[in-house]
């Protein structure tokens, strides 16, 4: 609001004078546009925005020191037609009379005529209302507005001046356009101007350089770097103009500018000199102390800052620093952060001014953050203070022990606690140590730490339900790794009892603990052959509400469920679940421990072998081997052995298959299905080497409890001419609904072979027809390829040939309606095999992508794509893209 006229303010009109009210000559440099350096970069987007200044009474350029405000305005003003009045403020006297004397002199110096009626202030401390009214009136009468730029307006702090500026701006109407360049919020009613669209604002976020602008600025300094290097520098400097320019000047003197910009030490650079002089040293002693102490924090609020300073004045100090653009950035909800470079420099300065205080500041921060429920930051500051009892205690008390195994920060947490020394011996540190060792499958050390923790907890009278529940989780993991169902069920029962003693909000906050526990139970039950019990538990985990913290257990559960389906003879179901596990593990985001994807890939490999897609199977096994954090529990080890052995058998490498099939991890309880798989491979190897008696002896471990294994064992018995034993195995199979096509197809082939041996051709072909129908839906090719020579004459007959055409044998229909020479003999029972990359190319061909698009999508050269296409055409016996797609769809390859 305009200030009211006072009786003491007597209107005075004086002739123009070359001196200010104190009798000093006007400093003409304050009216001159600042010179732009040759390295100044004109940014068109900001200049275009500044053009809005002619449409609004007030324009505000607000940003920190070195943001480029002044040079931006000066370059823009130099391109405007006069009159443009420029006035810079310094650290001198800015009383109202002096302020307006300089403003009037700036207006006259730019050629904006003012009558003698306006006059000039004669008193440095005051200015008359008549002078201001006359000035506003004359400006209002102008046809062409005067552009007045006040640089470093933040140095003008007198509220009277703010009221007077508002008065003149309001009454000057369209005759005045005012541009304020400032580090702080001016004492003007900005909200009013903003509400009616009469304010143009350019603030820190818009003043920040983009990566492209930064690269161009570096070029002007003679430093040429890739755009990614410029982007990294912008991230570190937040696009701060002075930081970029000073870094460029220093990089120009370096032998490797790109490396310098990547690794320069901010506290040892000219950037530090600038920030210390322009920001830190301009603050009071108390504010400097506050800034130094909060520099150990990534973010802070007033209460946390008070905890570090042992004072109670952080709130107004932080608000003032933010308002002054003193490199203190507001995050919202009373939280702040320091500019990254400023933080680096302050931390280095802290070590010089207050040596030895940094660990204590981290400890204070950790305690405050723990009380207020900020676990990740608590852990980080506890570790920085080397206070591992505090760190581990916070993790365990929060029931977050499972975060060491799953969630987006699992790897970071593991890395953090890897620095914990052996001197930390609280129950919590022992639990964390046990979790770390068990996660890396070090059972001996893991169990030792777990026993120490349990002993300490037993001797402690405090309520430590969260720690005991963490113990139960680790006990379940240890039991899983040793393949011991009784122990894992005992741990699950203990956990169920302890859940009632833990605050409900902690259980809700950490669903991963229950998901991990049940995954361990389900995996162990699967190992023991208790398939239905395992399925019930694993389905519960798979149905756990989504979220990063339960992602790994869900992946594992889906992978285990896929293995269950495979072992029960349902390859298509197994494939769907395995793909779900793999695709979930492969989602973009931070790297996770993809244990579920390991199982998923191994199941996909086993299914690929059954479909005779041997190259794909090998690729999947290789991928599983390359994945980090492989879960080497008995189930995963047996899954790897199963997939590898089946692939080697399909390639005729029986001895290698025998070596691959034994599970690599010993277990307390033998697994019936793993033992059966080992027996099958060993038996097949003996049979292939002409030892039928030893082959049948090896099958003693196989029973009808494992249907898939039983039918394969029956096939081996029949090949060894033990027909009765083969049928005994088939008859012993439990034929519940859970038995899938992989069982029925192989069983039908065994019975068909027996019928063929007995001379019952009709029965053999009937059984073969049923087997083909069941196998076609699942694309099961391997059972027919392994059947032997007896099957070929039957497959040459028209009905069976038609059933096999297109998916088991090449599509070559018999032309019985025309007389002529007899049809050629049926093609051998082989299936087209495409490599994984050929399949990728074919999929994109089906999506109508051009060769160039496929090359770009797969990061290949065009010539490589053409080579893959030629191979696809040859393998599918076609000459064109459309034919390849149709043929692949007929073969169910797409």
Short mmCIF file of N, CA and C in Angstrom, two decimals, residues 318-414:
data_model
loop_
_atom_site.label_atom_id
_atom_site.label_comp_id
_atom_site.label_asym_id
_atom_site.label_seq_id
_atom_site.Cartn_x
_atom_site.Cartn_y
_atom_site.Cartn_z
N UNK A 318 16.47 -21.32 8.48
CA UNK A 318 16.33 -22.05 7.23
C UNK A 318 15.36 -21.35 6.28
N UNK A 319 14.26 -20.85 6.85
CA UNK A 319 13.31 -20.12 6.01
C UNK A 319 13.96 -18.90 5.38
N UNK A 320 14.80 -18.20 6.16
CA UNK A 320 15.48 -17.03 5.63
C UNK A 320 16.50 -17.40 4.56
N UNK A 321 17.24 -18.48 4.76
CA UNK A 321 18.21 -18.91 3.77
C UNK A 321 17.53 -19.29 2.45
N UNK A 322 16.41 -19.97 2.56
CA UNK A 322 15.69 -20.32 1.34
C UNK A 322 15.17 -19.06 0.65
N UNK A 323 14.64 -18.16 1.43
CA UNK A 323 14.09 -16.93 0.87
C UNK A 323 15.18 -16.11 0.18
N UNK A 324 16.40 -16.20 0.70
CA UNK A 324 17.52 -15.44 0.14
C UNK A 324 18.22 -16.18 -1.01
N UNK A 325 17.70 -17.34 -1.40
CA UNK A 325 18.34 -18.14 -2.45
C UNK A 325 19.78 -18.46 -2.10
N UNK A 326 20.00 -18.78 -0.82
CA UNK A 326 21.35 -19.05 -0.33
C UNK A 326 21.69 -20.54 -0.48
N UNK A 327 21.31 -21.13 -1.61
CA UNK A 327 21.61 -22.52 -1.95
C UNK A 327 21.02 -23.50 -0.95
N UNK A 328 19.95 -23.11 -0.32
CA UNK A 328 19.16 -24.01 0.52
C UNK A 328 17.82 -24.20 -0.19
N UNK A 329 17.57 -25.42 -0.66
CA UNK A 329 16.40 -25.70 -1.49
C UNK A 329 15.29 -26.33 -0.67
N UNK A 330 14.07 -25.85 -0.86
CA UNK A 330 12.92 -26.39 -0.13
C UNK A 330 12.40 -27.63 -0.86
N UNK A 331 12.19 -28.70 -0.10
CA UNK A 331 11.65 -29.94 -0.65
C UNK A 331 10.16 -30.08 -0.40
N UNK A 332 9.61 -29.27 0.47
CA UNK A 332 8.19 -29.37 0.83
C UNK A 332 8.03 -30.01 2.20
N UNK A 333 6.91 -29.70 2.85
CA UNK A 333 6.59 -30.26 4.17
C UNK A 333 7.71 -29.97 5.17
N UNK A 334 8.26 -28.75 5.10
CA UNK A 334 9.28 -28.26 6.04
C UNK A 334 10.63 -28.96 5.89
N UNK A 335 10.85 -29.67 4.80
CA UNK A 335 12.14 -30.31 4.57
C UNK A 335 12.94 -29.52 3.55
N UNK A 336 14.26 -29.51 3.75
CA UNK A 336 15.17 -28.76 2.89
C UNK A 336 16.33 -29.65 2.47
N UNK A 337 17.08 -29.16 1.48
CA UNK A 337 18.36 -29.79 1.12
C UNK A 337 19.30 -28.70 0.64
N UNK A 338 20.60 -28.97 0.75
CA UNK A 338 21.60 -28.05 0.25
C UNK A 338 21.89 -28.34 -1.22
N UNK A 339 22.24 -27.32 -1.95
CA UNK A 339 22.72 -27.52 -3.32
C UNK A 339 23.90 -28.49 -3.26
N UNK A 340 23.97 -29.48 -4.17
CA UNK A 340 25.01 -30.52 -4.07
C UNK A 340 26.43 -29.98 -3.95
N UNK A 341 26.80 -29.00 -4.78
CA UNK A 341 28.15 -28.47 -4.71
C UNK A 341 28.39 -27.73 -3.39
N UNK A 342 27.39 -26.97 -2.96
CA UNK A 342 27.50 -26.24 -1.71
C UNK A 342 27.68 -27.22 -0.55
N UNK A 343 26.96 -28.33 -0.62
CA UNK A 343 27.06 -29.34 0.43
C UNK A 343 28.48 -29.93 0.47
N UNK A 344 29.03 -30.26 -0.69
CA UNK A 344 30.40 -30.80 -0.73
C UNK A 344 31.39 -29.82 -0.09
N UNK A 345 31.25 -28.57 -0.45
CA UNK A 345 32.19 -27.56 0.03
C UNK A 345 32.04 -27.35 1.53
N UNK A 346 30.80 -27.31 2.01
CA UNK A 346 30.56 -27.11 3.44
C UNK A 346 31.09 -28.29 4.25
N UNK A 347 30.95 -29.50 3.74
CA UNK A 347 31.45 -30.66 4.49
C UNK A 347 32.96 -30.60 4.63
N UNK A 348 33.63 -30.20 3.57
CA UNK A 348 35.08 -30.05 3.66
C UNK A 348 35.45 -28.93 4.63
N UNK A 349 34.68 -27.86 4.60
CA UNK A 349 34.92 -26.72 5.50
C UNK A 349 34.64 -27.13 6.94
N UNK A 350 33.65 -27.99 7.14
CA UNK A 350 33.32 -28.47 8.49
C UNK A 350 34.52 -29.20 9.11
N UNK A 351 35.19 -30.01 8.32
CA UNK A 351 36.31 -30.79 8.84
C UNK A 351 37.48 -29.89 9.23
N UNK A 352 37.56 -28.71 8.61
CA UNK A 352 38.63 -27.78 8.95
C UNK A 352 38.26 -26.95 10.17
N UNK A 353 37.03 -26.44 10.20
CA UNK A 353 36.63 -25.54 11.29
C UNK A 353 36.24 -26.28 12.56
N UNK A 354 35.65 -27.49 12.40
CA UNK A 354 35.21 -28.26 13.57
C UNK A 354 35.72 -29.69 13.44
N UNK A 355 37.02 -29.90 13.50
CA UNK A 355 37.58 -31.24 13.28
C UNK A 355 37.09 -32.24 14.32
N UNK A 356 36.79 -33.46 13.83
CA UNK A 356 36.37 -34.53 14.72
C UNK A 356 34.89 -34.52 15.07
N UNK A 357 34.15 -33.51 14.63
CA UNK A 357 32.73 -33.42 15.01
C UNK A 357 31.84 -34.24 14.08
N UNK A 358 32.29 -34.54 12.88
CA UNK A 358 31.42 -35.16 11.88
C UNK A 358 30.80 -36.47 12.35
N UNK A 359 31.55 -37.43 12.93
CA UNK A 359 30.90 -38.68 13.39
C UNK A 359 29.80 -38.42 14.42
N UNK A 360 30.04 -37.48 15.33
CA UNK A 360 29.01 -37.19 16.33
C UNK A 360 27.76 -36.59 15.68
N UNK A 361 27.94 -35.77 14.67
CA UNK A 361 26.78 -35.21 13.97
C UNK A 361 25.98 -36.32 13.29
N UNK A 362 26.68 -37.28 12.67
CA UNK A 362 25.99 -38.42 12.07
C UNK A 362 25.22 -39.21 13.13
N UNK A 363 25.84 -39.37 14.31
CA UNK A 363 25.18 -40.14 15.37
C UNK A 363 23.92 -39.42 15.86
N UNK A 364 24.02 -38.11 16.06
CA UNK A 364 22.85 -37.34 16.48
C UNK A 364 21.74 -37.44 15.42
N UNK A 365 22.15 -37.32 14.18
CA UNK A 365 21.15 -37.41 13.10
C UNK A 365 20.49 -38.78 13.10
N UNK A 366 21.28 -39.84 13.26
CA UNK A 366 20.74 -41.20 13.24
C UNK A 366 19.73 -41.40 14.37
N UNK A 367 20.04 -40.91 15.55
CA UNK A 367 19.12 -41.08 16.68
C UNK A 367 17.81 -40.33 16.44
N UNK A 368 17.92 -39.10 15.91
CA UNK A 368 16.69 -38.33 15.64
C UNK A 368 15.87 -39.03 14.55
N UNK A 369 16.53 -39.47 13.51
CA UNK A 369 15.83 -40.12 12.39
C UNK A 369 15.19 -41.43 12.83
N UNK A 370 15.86 -42.16 13.72
CA UNK A 370 15.28 -43.41 14.22
C UNK A 370 14.02 -43.14 15.02
N UNK A 371 14.06 -42.11 15.88
CA UNK A 371 12.87 -41.77 16.67
C UNK A 371 11.70 -41.37 15.79
N UNK A 372 12.00 -40.81 14.63
CA UNK A 372 10.93 -40.31 13.77
C UNK A 372 10.62 -41.24 12.60
N UNK A 373 11.15 -42.46 12.64
CA UNK A 373 10.74 -43.48 11.68
C UNK A 373 11.34 -43.39 10.30
N UNK A 374 12.50 -42.80 10.17
CA UNK A 374 13.17 -42.70 8.86
C UNK A 374 14.28 -43.74 8.79
N UNK A 375 13.92 -44.98 8.52
CA UNK A 375 14.87 -46.08 8.63
C UNK A 375 16.05 -45.97 7.66
N UNK A 376 15.84 -45.79 6.34
CA UNK A 376 17.01 -45.78 5.44
C UNK A 376 18.05 -44.74 5.84
N UNK A 377 17.60 -43.54 6.21
CA UNK A 377 18.55 -42.50 6.59
C UNK A 377 19.19 -42.81 7.94
N UNK A 378 18.42 -43.43 8.82
CA UNK A 378 19.00 -43.86 10.11
C UNK A 378 20.18 -44.79 9.87
N UNK A 379 19.99 -45.75 8.99
CA UNK A 379 21.05 -46.72 8.72
C UNK A 379 22.27 -46.04 8.09
N UNK A 380 22.01 -45.14 7.15
CA UNK A 380 23.13 -44.47 6.48
C UNK A 380 23.95 -43.65 7.46
N UNK A 381 23.31 -42.90 8.35
CA UNK A 381 24.05 -42.06 9.29
C UNK A 381 24.68 -42.89 10.41
N UNK A 382 24.03 -43.97 10.81
CA UNK A 382 24.65 -44.86 11.80
C UNK A 382 25.93 -45.45 11.25
N UNK A 383 25.88 -45.87 9.99
CA UNK A 383 27.08 -46.43 9.37
C UNK A 383 28.17 -45.37 9.24
N UNK A 384 27.77 -44.14 8.88
CA UNK A 384 28.76 -43.06 8.76
C UNK A 384 29.41 -42.75 10.10
N UNK A 385 28.65 -42.96 11.18
CA UNK A 385 29.19 -42.75 12.53
C UNK A 385 29.93 -43.98 13.05
N UNK A 386 29.92 -45.07 12.24
CA UNK A 386 30.53 -46.34 12.65
C UNK A 386 29.85 -46.90 13.89
N UNK A 387 28.57 -46.61 14.05
CA UNK A 387 27.79 -47.11 15.20
C UNK A 387 26.90 -48.25 14.70
N UNK A 388 27.46 -49.46 14.62
CA UNK A 388 26.75 -50.59 14.03
C UNK A 388 25.68 -51.14 14.96
N UNK A 389 25.85 -50.99 16.26
CA UNK A 389 24.77 -51.41 17.17
C UNK A 389 23.51 -50.58 16.92
N UNK A 390 23.71 -49.30 16.68
CA UNK A 390 22.58 -48.42 16.39
C UNK A 390 21.96 -48.79 15.05
N UNK A 391 22.78 -49.05 14.04
CA UNK A 391 22.27 -49.38 12.71
C UNK A 391 21.50 -50.70 12.72
N UNK A 392 22.13 -51.75 13.24
CA UNK A 392 21.48 -53.05 13.25
C UNK A 392 20.25 -53.04 14.14
N UNK A 393 20.34 -52.35 15.28
CA UNK A 393 19.18 -52.27 16.16
C UNK A 393 17.99 -51.62 15.50
N UNK A 394 18.26 -50.56 14.72
CA UNK A 394 17.16 -49.89 14.00
C UNK A 394 16.55 -50.82 12.96
N UNK A 395 17.39 -51.55 12.24
CA UNK A 395 16.89 -52.47 11.20
C UNK A 395 16.02 -53.57 11.82
N UNK A 396 16.50 -54.18 12.89
CA UNK A 396 15.77 -55.30 13.50
C UNK A 396 14.52 -54.81 14.21
N UNK A 397 14.60 -53.73 14.94
CA UNK A 397 13.43 -53.21 15.66
C UNK A 397 12.32 -52.81 14.71
N UNK A 398 12.71 -52.39 13.52
CA UNK A 398 11.70 -52.00 12.52
C UNK A 398 11.14 -53.22 11.78
N UNK A 399 11.62 -54.41 12.13
CA UNK A 399 11.20 -55.67 11.50
C UNK A 399 11.58 -55.68 10.02
N UNK A 400 12.71 -55.04 9.72
CA UNK A 400 13.11 -54.88 8.32
C UNK A 400 14.24 -55.81 7.93
N UNK A 401 14.47 -56.89 8.68
CA UNK A 401 15.57 -57.80 8.36
C UNK A 401 15.40 -58.39 6.96
N UNK A 402 14.12 -58.54 6.52
CA UNK A 402 13.86 -59.09 5.19
C UNK A 402 14.33 -58.20 4.06
N UNK A 403 14.55 -56.91 4.35
CA UNK A 403 15.01 -56.00 3.30
C UNK A 403 16.45 -56.29 2.87
N UNK A 404 17.14 -57.13 3.62
CA UNK A 404 18.46 -57.57 3.19
C UNK A 404 18.37 -58.59 2.06
N UNK A 405 17.17 -59.17 1.86
CA UNK A 405 16.98 -60.21 0.86
C UNK A 405 16.14 -59.76 -0.32
N UNK A 406 15.30 -58.77 -0.14
CA UNK A 406 14.37 -58.39 -1.19
C UNK A 406 14.10 -56.90 -1.12
N UNK A 407 13.59 -56.36 -2.21
CA UNK A 407 13.28 -54.94 -2.26
C UNK A 407 14.31 -54.17 -3.06
N UNK A 408 13.97 -52.95 -3.45
CA UNK A 408 14.86 -52.17 -4.32
C UNK A 408 16.18 -51.80 -3.69
N UNK A 409 16.26 -51.83 -2.34
CA UNK A 409 17.49 -51.40 -1.68
C UNK A 409 18.26 -52.57 -1.07
N UNK A 410 17.92 -53.80 -1.44
CA UNK A 410 18.56 -54.96 -0.82
C UNK A 410 20.08 -54.94 -1.04
N UNK A 411 20.48 -54.67 -2.27
CA UNK A 411 21.93 -54.67 -2.56
C UNK A 411 22.63 -53.57 -1.78
N UNK A 412 22.02 -52.38 -1.74
CA UNK A 412 22.64 -51.27 -1.01
C UNK A 412 22.76 -51.58 0.48
N UNK A 413 21.74 -52.21 1.05
CA UNK A 413 21.80 -52.57 2.47
C UNK A 413 22.90 -53.59 2.73
N UNK A 414 22.99 -54.56 1.86
CA UNK A 414 24.04 -55.56 2.01
C UNK A 414 25.41 -54.91 1.96
#
